[in-house]
Amino acid sequence: MAPSRGPQPLARSLHATLANHKGPVNVARYAKGSAKYILTGGQDRTVRLWNASLGTEIKAFTAHGYEVLSISVAHDNAKFASSGGDRSVFVWDVTTGMTTRRLAGHMGKIYAVEFNEDASVVASGSFDATVRLWDLRAQTRHPIQVLDEARDAVQTIHVGSTTIITGSVDGHVRTYDLRKGELRSDYIGHPVTAVVPTQDSQTTLVTTVDSHIRLIDMTSGKSLNDFSGHKNASYRCRGCFGYGEASVVCGDEDGKVWAWDLVDAGLLQPNPPPKVHEKVITWTEHHPSDPNEIITASADGTCKVWRQPS
Amino acid sequence: MTTRLKRKLADIGIDPSSAKANENFCLIGTPLPPLEKSKDTGEFVPLWKQEVRDEKGRRRLHGAFTGGFSAGYFNTVGTKEGWAPSTFVSSRNDRAKQKASRPEDFMDEEDLQELRDSRTVVDTTEEMDLTAGTKAELQRRDDIDETDKDPLTSALEAAMLPPAKDSAGARILKKMGWKIGQGIGPRVTLRQRRLQDLQASTGRAIAAEDVKLGPDDEEANKHTYAPRDTPLLIVDRKDNFHGLGYRPGMSLNESLGARGSNAQQGPSISAGFGLGALNDADDDDLDVYDSSSNSRNRTAYDIADREDDDSIAISSKSGRAKRATNNIRSTSAETFRDGTLVLPGFVLSDKPVAEDRWFPLPEIPKGWTPNPRRVWGQTQSDQSEKENIKADAKEPIPYNKWKSGMSADERGTMLGETPLPSAPKSVFEYMSQKDRERLKNITANLKTGTPEPASTPSPASIRMPSIEPHIASAALRGFQPFTSDPIKQGRYTAFLQSQADPSSSITLKPLPSQSIIEFNKEMDEYAQSAQIFKPMSGAMAGRFTSAAVVETGPQIYEGLHTPSEKEQEAKRQEEERKREEEKLSPKEHAAKLGMYGPMTREVKVWQPARLLCKRFGVKDPNPVSETAENGPSSSYPSSSQPDDTNGTQLDPLQTPGVEVGASSSGTDINGGKRDLTNIGLGEDDTQGRDTLTYERPSVDVFKAIFASDDEDSDEEEAAEPPEPPQVPATTKDIEMPSIPVDTVPDMNTFKPAFVPKESRLTIGSDEKEKSKNKDKKKEKKDKRKALVSFDDEGDEGESLSIKPKKRRKEKEKSKDKDKDKDRDKGKGKEKKHLKESKKDDEDMWVEKPAPPGVQAMDVDLVLDEDRKVGEPVPQVSSDVDGPNNAHGPTRGRKRAIDFM
């Protein structure tokens, strides 16, 4: 899992600031493939498409009537899904900038939306404590299935090839295993705000609002590691893995980006990290292939692209 | 009419020789034209066939109108009636003859006549102004004068502009040498003319000698002059109804002869009707009877208004006069009393400005302190005292007493006149005496029943607002608005109850501390809130449920609240309890300690939707549970399923009939041979063998389908899916307990081998009876049909009664086949063939035709027979095919998937 030579230092020099959002940026996602582009969704009801290397805005997708809380990009980059306060999942066509589907059915704001691998199903987790799985192949208005096991708002979803992992405010990480036909719910004890599994789906990074990030073994439910030191008590601060899954990166509510060694859970230098955002960092995402790039989205209205000075 | 029909009619009871029966509805040949041709042939004639002729019989244009040019009408051009087009011929000789053709050339005499009629020598439409230059001209001048007031221009105009139209007389005069502006008569000398001028100016007769001519007039004296124009005495047309000498707008004083001191005599427009800004005040609009126009203050602003506002443009003369005075007044230098000049454009007001009167404050006695409470108390007590007294005084006067004077009738009676026979005034007059008495009684009862007579609604009486009972009862069930005030709430409910049930004896009385007005207000409030808070009705009510607990919000303490020790103690205890509760859950406890793992993990079975599995490209983890879901409704529940579960879960010895097939489930052997390439090529050894060894589904399957619901549990049991091999042990463990164990014995009873004969027979016989009845009915129906139908012969009816039997037999067979087909769906076609042949075998086995109704029963029989048939087949093969056979279509489908 961890490379033998230890984790690479985190990219900490600012490459570009994406500052067109007029309010907090809630989510920032890399596009699929070579991931040259970034999609950000903010409180200003827009989804914006950016060129990460140039730092320029390409397009603004405006159809949401409320804040955008989650974005998911399809595997072929042809469409993406976004959700937020307007209680329906919007599926967009990237080129035309129009919504192709609006999946309504949730009773509350939708915190998380996620495509499956071939973008035939989109899962949405909502304040109404349900996860709805929508079929994008057929033109039905009803979800394929509603997962209503959660007792509180569903904050995050990860859709794997055969599993759906959800994190809920009720403190549970639920793993729906399609192949086995079973549901494994792991009680974390604190509201779960982010669930990021590793590539091999053996472990999952679980961010909770008790200022802890835990690495959970998915087979047994045991906590393998606990990363702490940052401050995350009331906001959704999505953490992620560093390059090669050798480290864990998370922004905190003070606007600092923290990094830990995955194996020994030790804080990487600099410790404490410098404050890079004015307000809470809502989203941290590492570039899927480039070892030197990471993006952070913050409530101060900016999304920043960090690169290693080469 | 055929003889047969006749016979039938006779059977029915109709006399075939009657006229009605023989009535003929056929028409042969074409009807003769009606003998009399109607005058008004309203028949359609195409346009080109219609001929329009005038009263002289000449063809005319289409008759929608008379007249018109007939020249070019249909085909008449070139004929002697029609118009001949002239051709242009160029010739030098006839050039003089050529003339432009006029419309008249193409007109016939009618049109010419019309033309002549329309031409008038004297234009009658034009107004014949006999006094040209007099009335109309003066009128015109007046109009001009009104618009621009310059007297010079008007004089010039009068002198220079000719009258708009000369009358005949004027024209004659002009021809005689008269010119505009001159008088009529022989020319006069200068002296005479001067004399005329003087006479006109002074109005006195002056001797000619008095007129002196200046020295410069000598030259002028040599000529004669036209006499001066005599001013005409114009008498205004009187087109109103005023008395002689009355001018509109004249005040009473003026009309009496006394000249009003006020120079301006604006017509007082009657106050009742508004005049539009553009309307001139007409005579009708003037307030004739308004005598106060003199005293009315129409000063500064009125004048200013009049300068630019012509909406108060009054009837012409007076208006002009006023304007003149205004002009004078505004130009003449006015001074204030102290001698300073009035600003130009301003006018001194005639009336002094009314001063506001100020009263000095009363002197407040020393040591006085305000005490409003005393005043309020006083007024209140006064009110309550007065209320009773006032009740009579304030009583509204009934409408028939509005007129204070005596009525005509009263006067008449006083004068001793005989009353006129007038129409009865009230409904009561039309009523009979009895009814009137009854009404009186009722009203009397009502009055005695109520504490206060309703006829005198005094403000102090108790008014009980009434709501409809259904609203009241609904409001009783609905939201209770006064929960914060229990007394009020109680009164509210009492009020509602009294309203909901009019017969109830609940009466609300004002509280001792309440005045009647307050009570009335309260009642009104209740009525209103009942209207508002009645629960939603009808469709809406079904969608909502009212809350079980009414949230009243947190209790608010007045002032600075310091919680007492008790409360604090209670709070602390509660918190502790909560904490303990939290700690109670071992899962949470473990999570708190960071002991994540099996303690914090829960594993449940989760059934992903089939479509979801498809989308994720995952095999359905529990595919059979799906069939279990729709087991009862599935069209082909295979008999093997209960057998299968039986074989795995129950003692096989208990089920000897089935265990053979179930215990030896050799799918692998079979699966090896089965191959996509084999199927349908006839190389498969086992092909068709399952058809041969086909077993009828056991009776419990049919029961599952057709039996009543109380046997469902068995059915479910039967439909319980076999555990798929890939399901892990954990899920199995969880699933196992869900299978009800107590139903096992029941299941046995439903095995074909264990069904007692009696019960089967009873079931069968019941059905038999039913079906027999049905058959009978059917037969009857058939017979009835035969009676009604026309086309069948009498002897056919008998054959009909027999036919169904045959058909039914066939039907049964076909039904069986259909059933089998249904069951065997998914199997190859060639199997069907085989099966049919097998069916024939089966039929052979049936010794006598099964009684018609025993279809359910017959299944059992066939099953036995099947077994007989199947017996000669080697045991091994039956073993091999057993599960395959038993599983039926579902298995077959699954296998196909496997092959893929």
PDB file of C-alpha atoms in Angstrom, chain A residues 116 120-121 133 135 137 144-145 147 159-162 172 176-188 214 218-223, chain B residues 587-589 591-592 594 596-598 600-616 618-622 728 730-731:
ATOM      1  CA  ASN A 116     -21.022   4.591 -10.948  1.00  0.00           C
ATOM      2  CA  SER A 120     -25.353   4.383 -15.936  1.00  0.00           C
ATOM      3  CA  VAL A 121     -26.430   4.883 -12.374  1.00  0.00           C
ATOM      4  CA  LEU A 133     -30.030   5.228  -7.023  1.00  0.00           C
ATOM      5  CA  ASP A 135     -31.093   4.899 -13.612  1.00  0.00           C
ATOM      6  CA  ARG A 137     -30.245   4.575 -19.115  1.00  0.00           C
ATOM      7  CA  ILE A 144     -34.072   2.133  -9.067  1.00  0.00           C
ATOM      8  CA  GLN A 145     -33.722   1.728  -5.379  1.00  0.00           C
ATOM      9  CA  LEU A 147     -31.437   2.976   0.503  1.00  0.00           C
ATOM     10  CA  VAL A 159     -19.793   4.225  -5.642  1.00  0.00           C
ATOM     11  CA  GLY A 160     -17.336   1.505  -6.433  1.00  0.00           C
ATOM     12  CA  SER A 161     -17.573  -1.212  -8.997  1.00  0.00           C
ATOM     13  CA  THR A 162     -19.630  -3.466  -6.812  1.00  0.00           C
ATOM     14  CA  HIS A 172     -22.301   5.167  10.325  1.00  0.00           C
ATOM     15  CA  TYR A 176     -23.703  -1.904   0.378  1.00  0.00           C
ATOM     16  CA  ASP A 177     -22.152  -4.886  -1.253  1.00  0.00           C
ATOM     17  CA  LEU A 178     -24.005  -5.740  -4.412  1.00  0.00           C
ATOM     18  CA  ARG A 179     -22.182  -8.940  -5.030  1.00  0.00           C
ATOM     19  CA  LYS A 180     -22.759 -10.365  -1.633  1.00  0.00           C
ATOM     20  CA  GLY A 181     -26.105  -8.789  -1.216  1.00  0.00           C
ATOM     21  CA  GLU A 182     -25.254  -7.531   2.219  1.00  0.00           C
ATOM     22  CA  LEU A 183     -24.996  -4.300   4.051  1.00  0.00           C
ATOM     23  CA  ARG A 184     -22.133  -3.718   6.433  1.00  0.00           C
ATOM     24  CA  SER A 185     -22.605  -0.721   8.621  1.00  0.00           C
ATOM     25  CA  ASP A 186     -19.669   0.446  10.675  1.00  0.00           C
ATOM     26  CA  TYR A 187     -20.362   2.729  13.532  1.00  0.00           C
ATOM     27  CA  ILE A 188     -17.823   5.502  13.816  1.00  0.00           C
ATOM     28  CA  ARG A 214      -9.725   7.317  10.386  1.00  0.00           C
ATOM     29  CA  MET A 218     -13.320  -2.526   5.101  1.00  0.00           C
ATOM     30  CA  THR A 219     -13.156  -6.254   5.622  1.00  0.00           C
ATOM     31  CA  SER A 220     -13.233  -6.191   9.394  1.00  0.00           C
ATOM     32  CA  GLY A 221     -14.347  -2.710  10.225  1.00  0.00           C
ATOM     33  CA  LYS A 222     -11.294  -2.109  12.352  1.00  0.00           C
ATOM     34  CA  SER A 223      -9.640   1.246  12.561  1.00  0.00           C
TER      35      SER A 223
ATOM     36  CA  LYS B 587     -21.553  -0.268  19.914  1.00  0.00           C
ATOM     37  CA  GLU B 588     -21.237   3.318  20.905  1.00  0.00           C
ATOM     38  CA  HIS B 589     -19.166   2.444  23.823  1.00  0.00           C
ATOM     39  CA  ALA B 591     -16.740   3.410  19.139  1.00  0.00           C
ATOM     40  CA  LYS B 592     -15.962   5.828  21.892  1.00  0.00           C
ATOM     41  CA  GLY B 594     -11.850   3.468  19.433  1.00  0.00           C
ATOM     42  CA  TYR B 596     -13.621  -0.342  15.912  1.00  0.00           C
ATOM     43  CA  GLY B 597     -14.144  -3.742  14.517  1.00  0.00           C
ATOM     44  CA  PRO B 598     -16.690  -6.454  15.034  1.00  0.00           C
ATOM     45  CA  THR B 600     -19.092  -1.605  15.756  1.00  0.00           C
ATOM     46  CA  ARG B 601     -19.963  -3.575  12.698  1.00  0.00           C
ATOM     47  CA  GLU B 602     -23.354  -4.804  11.772  1.00  0.00           C
ATOM     48  CA  VAL B 603     -23.958  -7.016   8.839  1.00  0.00           C
ATOM     49  CA  LYS B 604     -27.366  -7.295   7.329  1.00  0.00           C
ATOM     50  CA  VAL B 605     -28.773  -8.868   4.274  1.00  0.00           C
ATOM     51  CA  TRP B 606     -29.426  -6.342   1.640  1.00  0.00           C
ATOM     52  CA  GLN B 607     -31.259  -7.055  -1.520  1.00  0.00           C
ATOM     53  CA  PRO B 608     -30.125  -4.842  -4.332  1.00  0.00           C
ATOM     54  CA  ALA B 609     -32.695  -4.237  -6.998  1.00  0.00           C
ATOM     55  CA  ARG B 610     -32.396  -6.454 -10.008  1.00  0.00           C
ATOM     56  CA  LEU B 611     -31.953  -3.499 -12.285  1.00  0.00           C
ATOM     57  CA  LEU B 612     -29.213  -2.146 -10.091  1.00  0.00           C
ATOM     58  CA  CYS B 613     -27.345  -5.403 -10.354  1.00  0.00           C
ATOM     59  CA  LYS B 614     -27.775  -5.270 -14.072  1.00  0.00           C
ATOM     60  CA  ARG B 615     -26.465  -1.752 -14.250  1.00  0.00           C
ATOM     61  CA  PHE B 616     -23.484  -2.598 -12.099  1.00  0.00           C
ATOM     62  CA  VAL B 618     -23.175  -7.848 -11.033  1.00  0.00           C
ATOM     63  CA  LYS B 619     -25.051 -11.076 -10.726  1.00  0.00           C
ATOM     64  CA  ASP B 620     -28.042 -10.876  -8.526  1.00  0.00           C
ATOM     65  CA  PRO B 621     -26.794 -12.133  -5.154  1.00  0.00           C
ATOM     66  CA  ASN B 622     -30.102 -13.721  -4.166  1.00  0.00           C
ATOM     67  CA  PRO B 728     -22.086 -17.067   1.781  1.00  0.00           C
ATOM     68  CA  THR B 730     -23.424 -15.737   6.923  1.00  0.00           C
ATOM     69  CA  THR B 731     -26.444 -14.821   4.923  1.00  0.00           C
TER      70      THR B 731
END
